[in-house]
Short mmCIF file of C-alpha atoms and ligand atoms in Angstrom, two decimals:
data_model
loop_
_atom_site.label_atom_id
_atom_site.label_comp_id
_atom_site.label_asym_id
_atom_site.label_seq_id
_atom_site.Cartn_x
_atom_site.Cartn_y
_atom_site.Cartn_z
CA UNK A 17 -27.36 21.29 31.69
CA UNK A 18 -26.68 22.69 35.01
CA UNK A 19 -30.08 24.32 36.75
CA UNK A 20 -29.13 26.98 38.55
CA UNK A 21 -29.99 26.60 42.60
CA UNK A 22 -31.92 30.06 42.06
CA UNK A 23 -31.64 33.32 40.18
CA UNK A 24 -32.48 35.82 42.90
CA UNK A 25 -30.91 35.59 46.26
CA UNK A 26 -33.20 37.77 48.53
CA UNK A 27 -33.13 41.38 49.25
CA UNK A 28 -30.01 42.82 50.66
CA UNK A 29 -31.29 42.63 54.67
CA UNK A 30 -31.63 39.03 54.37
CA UNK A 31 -29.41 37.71 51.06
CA UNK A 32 -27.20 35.16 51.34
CA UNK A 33 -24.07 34.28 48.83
CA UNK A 34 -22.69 31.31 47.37
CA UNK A 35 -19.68 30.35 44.81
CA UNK A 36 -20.79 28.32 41.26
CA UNK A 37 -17.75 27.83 38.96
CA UNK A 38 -17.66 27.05 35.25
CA UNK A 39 -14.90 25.12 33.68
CA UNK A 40 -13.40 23.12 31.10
CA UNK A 41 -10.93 23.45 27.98
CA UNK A 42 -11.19 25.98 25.40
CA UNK A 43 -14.16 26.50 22.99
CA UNK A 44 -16.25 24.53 25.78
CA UNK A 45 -19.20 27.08 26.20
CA UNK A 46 -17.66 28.53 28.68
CA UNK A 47 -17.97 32.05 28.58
CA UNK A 48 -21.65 31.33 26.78
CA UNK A 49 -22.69 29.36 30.00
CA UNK A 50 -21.51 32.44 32.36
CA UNK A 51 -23.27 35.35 29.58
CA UNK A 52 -26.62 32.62 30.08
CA UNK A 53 -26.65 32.75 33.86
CA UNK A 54 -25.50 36.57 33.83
CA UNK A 55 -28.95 37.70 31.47
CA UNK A 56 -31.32 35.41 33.93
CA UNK A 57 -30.22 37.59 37.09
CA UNK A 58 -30.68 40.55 34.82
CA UNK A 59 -34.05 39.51 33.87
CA UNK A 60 -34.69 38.86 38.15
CA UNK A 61 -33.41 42.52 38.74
CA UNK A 62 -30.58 42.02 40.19
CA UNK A 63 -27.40 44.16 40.35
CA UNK A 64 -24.67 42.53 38.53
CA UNK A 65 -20.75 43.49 37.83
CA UNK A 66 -18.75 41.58 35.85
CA UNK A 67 -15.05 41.40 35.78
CA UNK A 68 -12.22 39.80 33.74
CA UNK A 69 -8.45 40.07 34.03
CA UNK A 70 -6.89 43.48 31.73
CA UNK A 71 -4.60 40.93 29.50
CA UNK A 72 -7.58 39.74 28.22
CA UNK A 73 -7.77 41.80 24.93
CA UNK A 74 -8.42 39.02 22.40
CA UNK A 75 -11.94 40.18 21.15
CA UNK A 76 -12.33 42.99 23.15
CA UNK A 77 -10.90 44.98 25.77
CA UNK A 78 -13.79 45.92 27.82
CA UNK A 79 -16.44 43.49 26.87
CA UNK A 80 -16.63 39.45 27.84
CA UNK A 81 -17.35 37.93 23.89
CA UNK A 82 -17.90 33.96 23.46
CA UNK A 83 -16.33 32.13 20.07
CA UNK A 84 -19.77 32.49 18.80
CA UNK A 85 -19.82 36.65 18.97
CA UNK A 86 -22.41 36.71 22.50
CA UNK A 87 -21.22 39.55 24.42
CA UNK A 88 -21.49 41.57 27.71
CA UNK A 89 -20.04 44.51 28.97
CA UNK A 90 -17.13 43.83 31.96
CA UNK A 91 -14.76 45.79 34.00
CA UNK A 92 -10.64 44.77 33.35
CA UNK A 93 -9.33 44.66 36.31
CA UNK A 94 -5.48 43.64 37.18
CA UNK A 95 -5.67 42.01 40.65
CA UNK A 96 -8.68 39.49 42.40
CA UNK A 97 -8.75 42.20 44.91
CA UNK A 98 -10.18 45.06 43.06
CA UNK A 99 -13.39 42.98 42.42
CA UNK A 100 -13.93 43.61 46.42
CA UNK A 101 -14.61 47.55 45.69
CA UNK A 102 -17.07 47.14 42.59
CA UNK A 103 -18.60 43.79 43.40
CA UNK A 104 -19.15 44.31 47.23
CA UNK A 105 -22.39 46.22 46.72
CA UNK A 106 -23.91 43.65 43.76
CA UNK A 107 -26.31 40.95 43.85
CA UNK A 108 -24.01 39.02 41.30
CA UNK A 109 -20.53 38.52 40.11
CA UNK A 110 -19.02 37.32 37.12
CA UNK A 111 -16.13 36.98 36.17
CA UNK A 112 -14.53 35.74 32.94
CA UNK A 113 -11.25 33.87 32.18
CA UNK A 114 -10.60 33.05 36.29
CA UNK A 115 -7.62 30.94 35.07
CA UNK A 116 -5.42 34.55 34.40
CA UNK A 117 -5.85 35.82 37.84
CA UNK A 118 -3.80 35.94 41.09
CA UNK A 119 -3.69 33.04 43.90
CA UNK A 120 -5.94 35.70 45.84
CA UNK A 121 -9.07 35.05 43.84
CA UNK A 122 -10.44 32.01 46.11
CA UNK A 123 -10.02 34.23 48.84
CA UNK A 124 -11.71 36.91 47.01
CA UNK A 125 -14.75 35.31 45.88
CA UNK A 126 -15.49 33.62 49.26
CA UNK A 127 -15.26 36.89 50.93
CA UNK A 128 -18.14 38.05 48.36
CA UNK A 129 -19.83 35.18 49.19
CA UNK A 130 -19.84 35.61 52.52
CA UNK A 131 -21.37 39.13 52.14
CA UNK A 132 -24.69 37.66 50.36
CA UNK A 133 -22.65 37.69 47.14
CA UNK A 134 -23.81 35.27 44.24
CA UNK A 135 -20.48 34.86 42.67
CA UNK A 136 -20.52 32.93 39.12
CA UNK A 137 -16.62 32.41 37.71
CA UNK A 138 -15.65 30.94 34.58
CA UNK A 139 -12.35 29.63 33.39
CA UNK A 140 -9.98 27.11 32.27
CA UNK A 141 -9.19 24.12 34.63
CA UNK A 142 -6.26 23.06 32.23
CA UNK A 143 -3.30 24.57 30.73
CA UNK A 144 -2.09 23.71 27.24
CA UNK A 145 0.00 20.80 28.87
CA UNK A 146 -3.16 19.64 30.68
CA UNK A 147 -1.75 20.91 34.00
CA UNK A 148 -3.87 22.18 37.04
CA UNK A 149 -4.33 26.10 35.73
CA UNK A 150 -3.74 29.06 38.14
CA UNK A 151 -6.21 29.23 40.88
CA UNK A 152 -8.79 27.34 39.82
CA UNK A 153 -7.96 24.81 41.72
CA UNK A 154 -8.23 26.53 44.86
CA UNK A 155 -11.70 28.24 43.64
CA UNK A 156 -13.06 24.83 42.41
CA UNK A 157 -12.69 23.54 46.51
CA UNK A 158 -14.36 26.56 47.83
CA UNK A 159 -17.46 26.41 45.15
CA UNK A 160 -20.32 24.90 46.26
CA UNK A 161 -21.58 24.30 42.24
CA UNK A 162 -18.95 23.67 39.87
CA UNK A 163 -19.63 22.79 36.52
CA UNK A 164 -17.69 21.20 33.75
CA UNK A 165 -18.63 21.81 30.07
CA UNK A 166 -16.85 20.19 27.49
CA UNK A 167 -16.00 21.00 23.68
CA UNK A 168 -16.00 18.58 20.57
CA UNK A 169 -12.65 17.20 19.95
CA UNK A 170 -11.63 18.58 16.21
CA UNK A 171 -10.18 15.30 15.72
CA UNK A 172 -12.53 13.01 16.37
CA UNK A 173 -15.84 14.52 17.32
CA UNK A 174 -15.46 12.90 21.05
CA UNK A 175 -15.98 15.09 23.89
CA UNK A 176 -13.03 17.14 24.30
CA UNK A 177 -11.44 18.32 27.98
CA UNK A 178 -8.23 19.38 26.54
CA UNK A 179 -6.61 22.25 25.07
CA UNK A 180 -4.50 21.28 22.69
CA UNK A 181 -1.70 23.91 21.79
CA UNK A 182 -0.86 23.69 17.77
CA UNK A 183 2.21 26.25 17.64
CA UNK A 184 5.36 26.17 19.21
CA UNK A 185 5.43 28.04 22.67
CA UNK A 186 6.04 27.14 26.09
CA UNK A 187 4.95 29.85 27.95
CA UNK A 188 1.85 29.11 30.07
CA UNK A 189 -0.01 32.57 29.45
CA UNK A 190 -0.40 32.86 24.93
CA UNK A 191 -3.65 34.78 24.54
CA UNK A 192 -5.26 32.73 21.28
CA UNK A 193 -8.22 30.98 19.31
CA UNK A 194 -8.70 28.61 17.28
CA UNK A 195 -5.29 30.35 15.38
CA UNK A 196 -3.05 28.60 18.30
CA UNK A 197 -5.37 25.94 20.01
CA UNK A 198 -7.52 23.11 19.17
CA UNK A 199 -10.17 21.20 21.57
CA UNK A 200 -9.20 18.06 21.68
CA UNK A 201 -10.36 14.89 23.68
CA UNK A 202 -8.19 13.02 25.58
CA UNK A 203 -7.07 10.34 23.08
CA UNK A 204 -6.33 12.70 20.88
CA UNK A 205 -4.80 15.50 23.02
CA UNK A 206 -2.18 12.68 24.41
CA UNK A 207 -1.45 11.23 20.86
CA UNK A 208 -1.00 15.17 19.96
CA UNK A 209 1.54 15.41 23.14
CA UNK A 210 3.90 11.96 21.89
CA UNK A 211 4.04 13.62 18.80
CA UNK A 212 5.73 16.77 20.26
CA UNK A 213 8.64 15.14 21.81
N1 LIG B 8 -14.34 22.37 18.97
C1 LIG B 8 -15.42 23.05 19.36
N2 LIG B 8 -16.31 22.48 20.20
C2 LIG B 8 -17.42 23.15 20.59
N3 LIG B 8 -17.70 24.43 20.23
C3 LIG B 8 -16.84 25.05 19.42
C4 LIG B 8 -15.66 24.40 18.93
N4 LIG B 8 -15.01 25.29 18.14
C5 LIG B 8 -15.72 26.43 18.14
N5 LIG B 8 -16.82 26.32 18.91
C6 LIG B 8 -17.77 27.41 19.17
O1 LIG B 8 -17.46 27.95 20.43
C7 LIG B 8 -18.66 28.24 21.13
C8 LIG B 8 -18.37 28.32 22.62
O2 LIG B 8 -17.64 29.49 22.85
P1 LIG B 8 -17.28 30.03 24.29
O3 LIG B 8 -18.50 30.07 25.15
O4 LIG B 8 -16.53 31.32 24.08
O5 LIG B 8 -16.31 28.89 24.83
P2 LIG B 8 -15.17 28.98 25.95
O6 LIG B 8 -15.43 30.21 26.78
O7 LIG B 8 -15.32 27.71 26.74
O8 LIG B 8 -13.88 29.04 25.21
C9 LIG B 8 -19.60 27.14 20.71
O9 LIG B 8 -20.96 27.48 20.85
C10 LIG B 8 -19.24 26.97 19.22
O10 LIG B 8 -19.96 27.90 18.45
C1 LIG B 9 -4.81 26.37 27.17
C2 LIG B 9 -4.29 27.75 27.36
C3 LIG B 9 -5.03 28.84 26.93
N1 LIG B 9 -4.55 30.09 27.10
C4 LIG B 9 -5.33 31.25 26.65
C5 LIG B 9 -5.90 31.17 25.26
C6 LIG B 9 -7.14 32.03 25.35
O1 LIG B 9 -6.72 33.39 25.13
C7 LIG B 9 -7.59 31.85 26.80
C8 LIG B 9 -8.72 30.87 26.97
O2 LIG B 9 -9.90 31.39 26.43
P1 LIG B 9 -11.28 30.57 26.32
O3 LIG B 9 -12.32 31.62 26.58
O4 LIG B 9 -11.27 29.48 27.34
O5 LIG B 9 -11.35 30.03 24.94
O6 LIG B 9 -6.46 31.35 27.50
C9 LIG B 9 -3.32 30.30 27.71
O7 LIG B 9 -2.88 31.45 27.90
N2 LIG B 9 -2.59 29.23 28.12
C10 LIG B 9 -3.04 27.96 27.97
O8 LIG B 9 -2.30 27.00 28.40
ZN1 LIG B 10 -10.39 13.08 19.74
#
């Protein structure tokens, strides 16, 4: 399990910032791991703002909700940007599902950071076809934690990195659960792929 470097990062005269990003395939822990590390800086005092991107309605369309029902309240926002107006006066930022957002975001959080801004960001690193996923990419590089959880392949109980899409779409944004996507390891997720064409 990932320790976090600290909870509190000093009072606002003197705090300094830094970038930790969570990642790996669906049903990973995820949004769990961010909702953990979210309740510790509330439990230091600290002034936190969450955000995750408005298209994000599958469970809720305010709060940030894991596959096992955890939950905590978020803004929807529609561009990186607009975290720069809310999160600008926090201690800490989350944000949820990083993978939806603009090519801005790297740019975004490492302005945050750069204001004293602890800055904690949580998405997918892989698409459905196990490609590179938005800017996360570019927001991995500028982290200086990043930390990769991993799911249990529904195939063969290995650990799973992949997302394995189970109904016919192309498209790289389909909002889903476990209706449209399985965790699958990377045996299984490339056996999965053959199949397909
Ligand atoms: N294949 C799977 N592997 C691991 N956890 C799973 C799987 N399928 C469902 N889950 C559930 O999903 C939870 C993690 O949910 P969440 O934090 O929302 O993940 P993520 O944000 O990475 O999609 C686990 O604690 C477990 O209850
Ligand atoms: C792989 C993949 C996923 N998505 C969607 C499906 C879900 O709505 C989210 C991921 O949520 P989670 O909290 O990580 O479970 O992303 C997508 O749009 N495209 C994809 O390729
Ligand atoms: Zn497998």
């Amino acid at each position: 399990m990932f320790i976090e470097p600290r909870v509190g990062n000093g009072n606002h005269a003197t705090r300094r910032g830094w970038v930790e990003v969570i990642c790996g395939s669906m049903f990973s822990g995820k949004t769990e791991e961010l909702i953990r590390r979210l309740n510790r800086a509330k439990i230091a005092k600290q002034k936190i703002e969450i955000f995750k991107p408005r298209i994000d309605k599958r469970y809720h369309e305010e709060d940030v909700v894991s596959h096992n029902a955890n939950s905590i309240r978020s803004t929807p926002i529609d561009f990186a940007q607009d975290m720069l107006l809310l999160g600008g006066s926090c201690d800490v930022v989350g944000v949820d599902e990083a993978q939806f957002f603009d090519e801005g975001l790297a740019e975004v959080c490492v302005k945050l950071a750069n204001s004293g801004v602890r800055v904690i960001a949580a998405g997918l690193d892989m698409d459905y076809l196990g490609k590179p996923f938005g800017p996360m990419p570019a927001l991995m590089a500028v982290a200086e934690y990043v930390t990769k959880v991993h799911a249990v392949c529904v195939h063969c109980g290995d650990i799973a990195t992949y997302s394995f899409r189970s109904v016919p779409s192309e498209q790289q944004v389909l909002l889903g659960e476990t209706d449209s996507y399985e965790a699958r390891c990377r045996h299984c997720f490339v056996k999965g792929m053959k199949g397909r064409s």
